[in-house]
Amino acid sequence: SQKIEQNSEALNIQEGKTATLTCNYTNYSPAYLQWYRQDPGRGPVFLLLIRENEKEKRKERLKVTFDTTLKQSLFHITASQPADSATYLCAPSNGYNKLIFGAGTRLAVHP
Amino acid sequence: DGGITQSPKYLFRKEGQNVTLSCEQNLNHDAMYWYRQDPGQGLRLIYYSQIVNDFQKGDIAEGYSVSREKKESFPLTVTSAQKNPTAFYLCASSIRGSLGSNQPQHFGDGTRLSIL
């Protein structure tokens, strides 16, 4: 069955550093991959979408890569701030608006 | 402001009771979704609807029912047949998109359901 893996352990980094979160998938060949941010007790908020023919996508301090050979996406936040502390979810898709969500990785940025 | 409203924020159910969770959107989106989120697990799709008066089962539809009589509303009923209903329930909507496209989903802030 399809499996989406994100680091279950929290990622703790110092303010100003770059945070890198990993999303690996197996038994799946998604055409798209979305990243969401979720704060405690709130719904996820869409951040970025990358297509299989795009190697990299950027939006302000965010960068996403999509390696279909490694079956992996990396999510980077540069110049991280305490306000970036949240859980980040990856969601690959085959292109029919049906997403499969990973469990998410919690990021904590310390001043 | 456009968005998705879920109510109530917290809901308690007695054993054997059915409960209905409300989801309303004013984004003019055709597609709507219900997910369940449990600690340490990803969001799991319960039901989705691409258009009014039509809906499909997701991965964990057993013990749940939905209706889609209006474009802006997609209520979820958790029936007594759902043996483990305690969870955080999230409703989302998106542009329907053409076949092969992929649209971002807009989420409400969830309803937390607990068993008394």
Short mmCIF file of C-alpha atoms in Angstrom, two decimals:
data_model
loop_
_atom_site.label_atom_id
_atom_site.label_comp_id
_atom_site.label_asym_id
_atom_site.label_seq_id
_atom_site.Cartn_x
_atom_site.Cartn_y
_atom_site.Cartn_z
CA SER A 1 0.00 0.00 0.00
CA GLN A 2 1.02 3.62 -0.43
CA LYS A 3 3.16 4.95 2.36
CA ILE A 4 4.22 8.50 3.18
CA GLU A 5 7.03 8.95 5.72
CA GLN A 6 8.00 12.11 7.52
CA ASN A 7 10.35 12.35 10.50
CA SER A 8 8.25 11.69 13.57
CA GLU A 9 10.78 13.31 15.86
CA ALA A 10 10.61 17.07 16.26
CA LEU A 11 13.23 19.16 14.51
CA ASN A 12 14.80 21.75 16.81
CA ILE A 13 16.86 24.52 15.25
CA GLN A 14 18.24 27.91 16.15
CA GLU A 15 16.68 31.08 14.80
CA GLY A 16 18.34 32.20 11.57
CA LYS A 17 19.34 28.70 10.49
CA THR A 18 17.85 26.74 7.61
CA ALA A 19 15.33 24.04 8.49
CA THR A 20 15.13 21.02 6.20
CA LEU A 21 12.22 18.59 6.42
CA THR A 22 12.02 15.30 4.53
CA CYS A 23 9.10 13.49 2.92
CA ASN A 24 9.63 10.00 1.50
CA TYR A 25 7.01 7.93 -0.28
CA THR A 26 6.82 4.29 -1.35
CA ASN A 27 4.54 2.22 -3.60
CA TYR A 28 3.41 5.46 -5.20
CA SER A 29 4.23 7.63 -8.20
CA PRO A 30 2.65 11.01 -7.51
CA ALA A 31 2.42 13.64 -10.21
CA TYR A 32 2.20 16.44 -7.63
CA LEU A 33 3.24 17.08 -4.09
CA GLN A 34 1.83 19.69 -1.73
CA TRP A 35 3.17 21.01 1.56
CA TYR A 36 0.99 22.35 4.36
CA ARG A 37 1.60 24.02 7.71
CA GLN A 38 -0.53 23.09 10.72
CA ASP A 39 -0.60 24.92 14.05
CA PRO A 40 -1.93 23.19 17.21
CA GLY A 41 -5.71 22.93 17.21
CA ARG A 42 -6.01 24.46 13.73
CA GLY A 43 -6.54 23.16 10.22
CA PRO A 44 -3.63 22.82 7.77
CA VAL A 45 -2.76 25.80 5.60
CA PHE A 46 -1.48 25.29 2.05
CA LEU A 47 2.08 26.48 1.39
CA LEU A 48 3.45 25.15 -1.90
CA LEU A 49 2.69 22.73 -4.73
CA ILE A 50 5.36 21.16 -6.93
CA ARG A 51 4.84 19.09 -10.06
CA GLU A 52 6.83 15.99 -11.01
CA ASN A 53 8.51 17.79 -13.90
CA GLU A 54 9.68 20.61 -11.59
CA LYS A 55 12.87 19.98 -9.67
CA GLU A 56 12.50 22.96 -7.37
CA LYS A 57 9.91 25.55 -6.33
CA ARG A 58 10.45 28.68 -4.25
CA LYS A 59 8.20 31.08 -2.38
CA GLU A 60 9.83 33.78 -0.26
CA ARG A 61 11.89 31.89 2.39
CA LEU A 62 10.46 28.50 1.40
CA LYS A 63 11.96 26.05 -1.08
CA VAL A 64 10.68 22.63 -2.09
CA THR A 65 12.43 19.97 -4.15
CA PHE A 66 10.89 16.88 -5.73
CA ASP A 67 13.10 13.93 -6.70
CA THR A 68 11.02 11.23 -8.39
CA THR A 69 14.04 8.91 -8.61
CA LEU A 70 14.68 9.00 -4.88
CA LYS A 71 10.92 9.22 -4.20
CA GLN A 72 11.57 12.14 -1.92
CA SER A 73 10.66 15.77 -1.38
CA LEU A 74 12.67 18.19 0.75
CA PHE A 75 11.15 21.31 2.31
CA HIS A 76 13.50 24.11 3.33
CA ILE A 77 12.85 27.23 5.39
CA THR A 78 15.75 29.66 5.22
CA ALA A 79 16.47 32.30 7.88
CA SER A 80 14.02 30.52 10.19
CA GLN A 81 12.06 32.44 12.82
CA PRO A 82 10.26 31.33 15.99
CA ALA A 83 7.00 32.09 14.14
CA ASP A 84 7.87 29.25 11.75
CA SER A 85 7.38 26.75 14.61
CA ALA A 86 4.57 24.41 13.56
CA THR A 87 3.94 20.96 12.13
CA TYR A 88 4.57 20.61 8.41
CA LEU A 89 2.66 18.04 6.37
CA CYS A 90 3.53 16.70 2.94
CA ALA A 91 0.77 15.41 0.68
CA PRO A 92 1.57 13.67 -2.59
CA SER A 93 -1.18 13.35 -5.16
CA ASN A 94 -1.82 11.48 -8.38
CA GLY A 95 -3.59 14.50 -9.81
CA TYR A 96 -7.24 13.74 -9.10
CA ASN A 97 -7.55 16.13 -6.13
CA LYS A 98 -7.13 13.19 -3.79
CA LEU A 99 -4.25 13.81 -1.40
CA ILE A 100 -2.45 11.31 0.83
CA PHE A 101 -1.05 13.04 3.89
CA GLY A 102 2.05 12.22 5.88
CA ALA A 103 1.85 12.40 9.68
CA GLY A 104 3.92 15.59 9.65
CA THR A 105 7.13 16.80 11.25
CA ARG A 106 7.05 19.28 14.11
CA LEU A 107 9.51 22.14 13.75
CA ALA A 108 10.60 24.20 16.77
CA VAL A 109 12.69 27.31 16.10
CA HIS A 110 14.42 28.63 19.22
CA PRO A 111 15.45 32.29 19.69
CA ASP B 1 -13.48 37.02 4.35
CA GLY B 2 -13.94 33.78 2.46
CA GLY B 3 -13.28 30.57 4.26
CA ILE B 4 -14.52 27.36 5.80
CA THR B 5 -16.44 27.26 9.05
CA GLN B 6 -16.67 24.10 11.11
CA SER B 7 -18.91 23.83 14.12
CA PRO B 8 -18.89 23.07 16.93
CA LYS B 9 -15.23 23.32 17.95
CA TYR B 10 -15.71 20.59 20.59
CA LEU B 11 -18.35 17.87 20.58
CA PHE B 12 -19.14 15.10 23.01
CA ARG B 13 -21.03 11.96 22.11
CA LYS B 14 -22.64 9.35 24.27
CA GLU B 15 -22.35 5.70 23.37
CA GLY B 16 -24.94 4.72 20.76
CA GLN B 17 -25.59 8.28 19.60
CA ASN B 18 -25.27 9.71 16.13
CA VAL B 19 -23.74 13.19 15.88
CA THR B 20 -23.50 15.59 12.95
CA LEU B 21 -20.55 17.88 12.31
CA SER B 22 -21.19 21.02 10.32
CA CYS B 23 -19.01 22.36 7.49
CA GLU B 24 -19.87 25.50 5.52
CA GLN B 25 -17.75 27.27 2.90
CA ASN B 26 -18.20 30.57 1.07
CA LEU B 27 -15.29 30.10 -1.34
CA ASN B 28 -17.59 28.96 -4.16
CA HIS B 29 -15.63 25.69 -4.36
CA ASP B 30 -17.17 22.66 -6.03
CA ALA B 31 -15.13 20.03 -4.18
CA MET B 32 -15.37 19.33 -0.45
CA TYR B 33 -13.68 16.75 1.77
CA TRP B 34 -13.81 15.27 5.26
CA TYR B 35 -10.69 14.01 7.00
CA ARG B 36 -9.98 12.43 10.33
CA GLN B 37 -6.71 13.18 12.18
CA ASP B 38 -5.41 10.97 14.99
CA PRO B 39 -2.21 11.59 16.97
CA GLY B 40 0.89 10.42 15.10
CA GLN B 41 -1.04 9.70 11.92
CA GLY B 42 -1.62 11.58 8.73
CA LEU B 43 -5.01 12.93 7.75
CA ARG B 44 -7.21 10.12 6.48
CA LEU B 45 -9.95 10.75 3.94
CA ILE B 46 -13.47 9.82 5.03
CA TYR B 47 -15.67 11.14 2.21
CA TYR B 48 -15.33 13.62 -0.61
CA SER B 49 -17.67 15.36 -3.00
CA GLN B 50 -16.73 16.85 -6.35
CA ILE B 51 -20.13 18.37 -7.06
CA VAL B 52 -23.53 18.93 -5.47
CA ASN B 53 -25.65 15.78 -4.99
CA ASP B 54 -22.65 13.51 -5.52
CA PHE B 55 -20.09 12.10 -3.10
CA GLN B 56 -17.65 9.19 -2.87
CA LYS B 57 -16.26 7.10 -0.04
CA GLY B 58 -12.71 7.75 1.00
CA ASP B 59 -10.35 5.35 2.72
CA ILE B 60 -12.20 5.07 6.06
CA ALA B 61 -15.90 5.66 5.30
CA GLU B 62 -17.31 2.90 7.51
CA GLY B 63 -19.43 4.31 10.33
CA TYR B 64 -19.81 7.72 8.67
CA SER B 65 -22.34 9.31 6.32
CA VAL B 66 -22.52 12.59 4.42
CA SER B 67 -24.87 14.64 2.27
CA ARG B 68 -24.23 17.36 -0.30
CA GLU B 69 -27.53 19.11 -0.98
CA LYS B 70 -26.00 22.57 -1.32
CA LYS B 71 -22.70 23.69 -2.81
CA GLU B 72 -21.63 25.47 0.36
CA SER B 73 -22.49 22.74 2.86
CA PHE B 74 -21.10 19.23 3.47
CA PRO B 75 -22.22 17.87 6.87
CA LEU B 76 -20.69 14.68 8.29
CA THR B 77 -22.65 12.30 10.52
CA VAL B 78 -20.69 10.04 12.83
CA THR B 79 -22.97 7.08 13.44
CA SER B 80 -23.07 4.66 16.35
CA ALA B 81 -21.49 2.11 14.00
CA GLN B 82 -18.21 4.01 14.21
CA LYS B 83 -16.52 2.19 17.08
CA ASN B 84 -13.65 4.57 17.65
CA PRO B 85 -14.97 8.05 16.85
CA THR B 86 -12.71 10.07 19.16
CA ALA B 87 -10.58 12.18 16.81
CA PHE B 88 -10.02 15.60 15.29
CA TYR B 89 -12.23 16.04 12.21
CA LEU B 90 -11.23 18.41 9.44
CA CYS B 91 -13.30 19.67 6.53
CA ALA B 92 -11.69 21.07 3.38
CA SER B 93 -12.70 22.46 0.02
CA SER B 94 -10.99 23.08 -3.31
CA ILE B 95 -11.59 24.14 -6.86
CA ARG B 96 -12.69 21.05 -8.69
CA GLY B 97 -10.10 21.39 -11.43
CA SER B 98 -9.87 19.49 -14.66
CA LEU B 99 -8.88 15.84 -14.85
CA GLY B 100 -5.21 15.49 -14.07
CA SER B 101 -4.91 18.80 -12.25
CA ASN B 102 -4.21 19.19 -8.57
CA GLN B 103 -5.68 21.96 -6.48
CA PRO B 104 -4.69 23.21 -3.03
CA GLN B 105 -7.20 22.43 -0.32
CA HIS B 106 -8.53 25.03 2.12
CA PHE B 107 -9.24 23.68 5.59
CA GLY B 108 -11.51 24.66 8.43
CA ASP B 109 -10.23 24.69 12.01
CA GLY B 110 -11.69 21.33 12.88
CA THR B 111 -14.08 19.73 15.34
CA ARG B 112 -12.71 17.64 18.19
CA LEU B 113 -15.09 14.78 18.97
CA SER B 114 -14.88 12.88 22.24
CA ILE B 115 -16.86 10.00 23.73
CA LEU B 116 -18.48 10.49 27.12
#
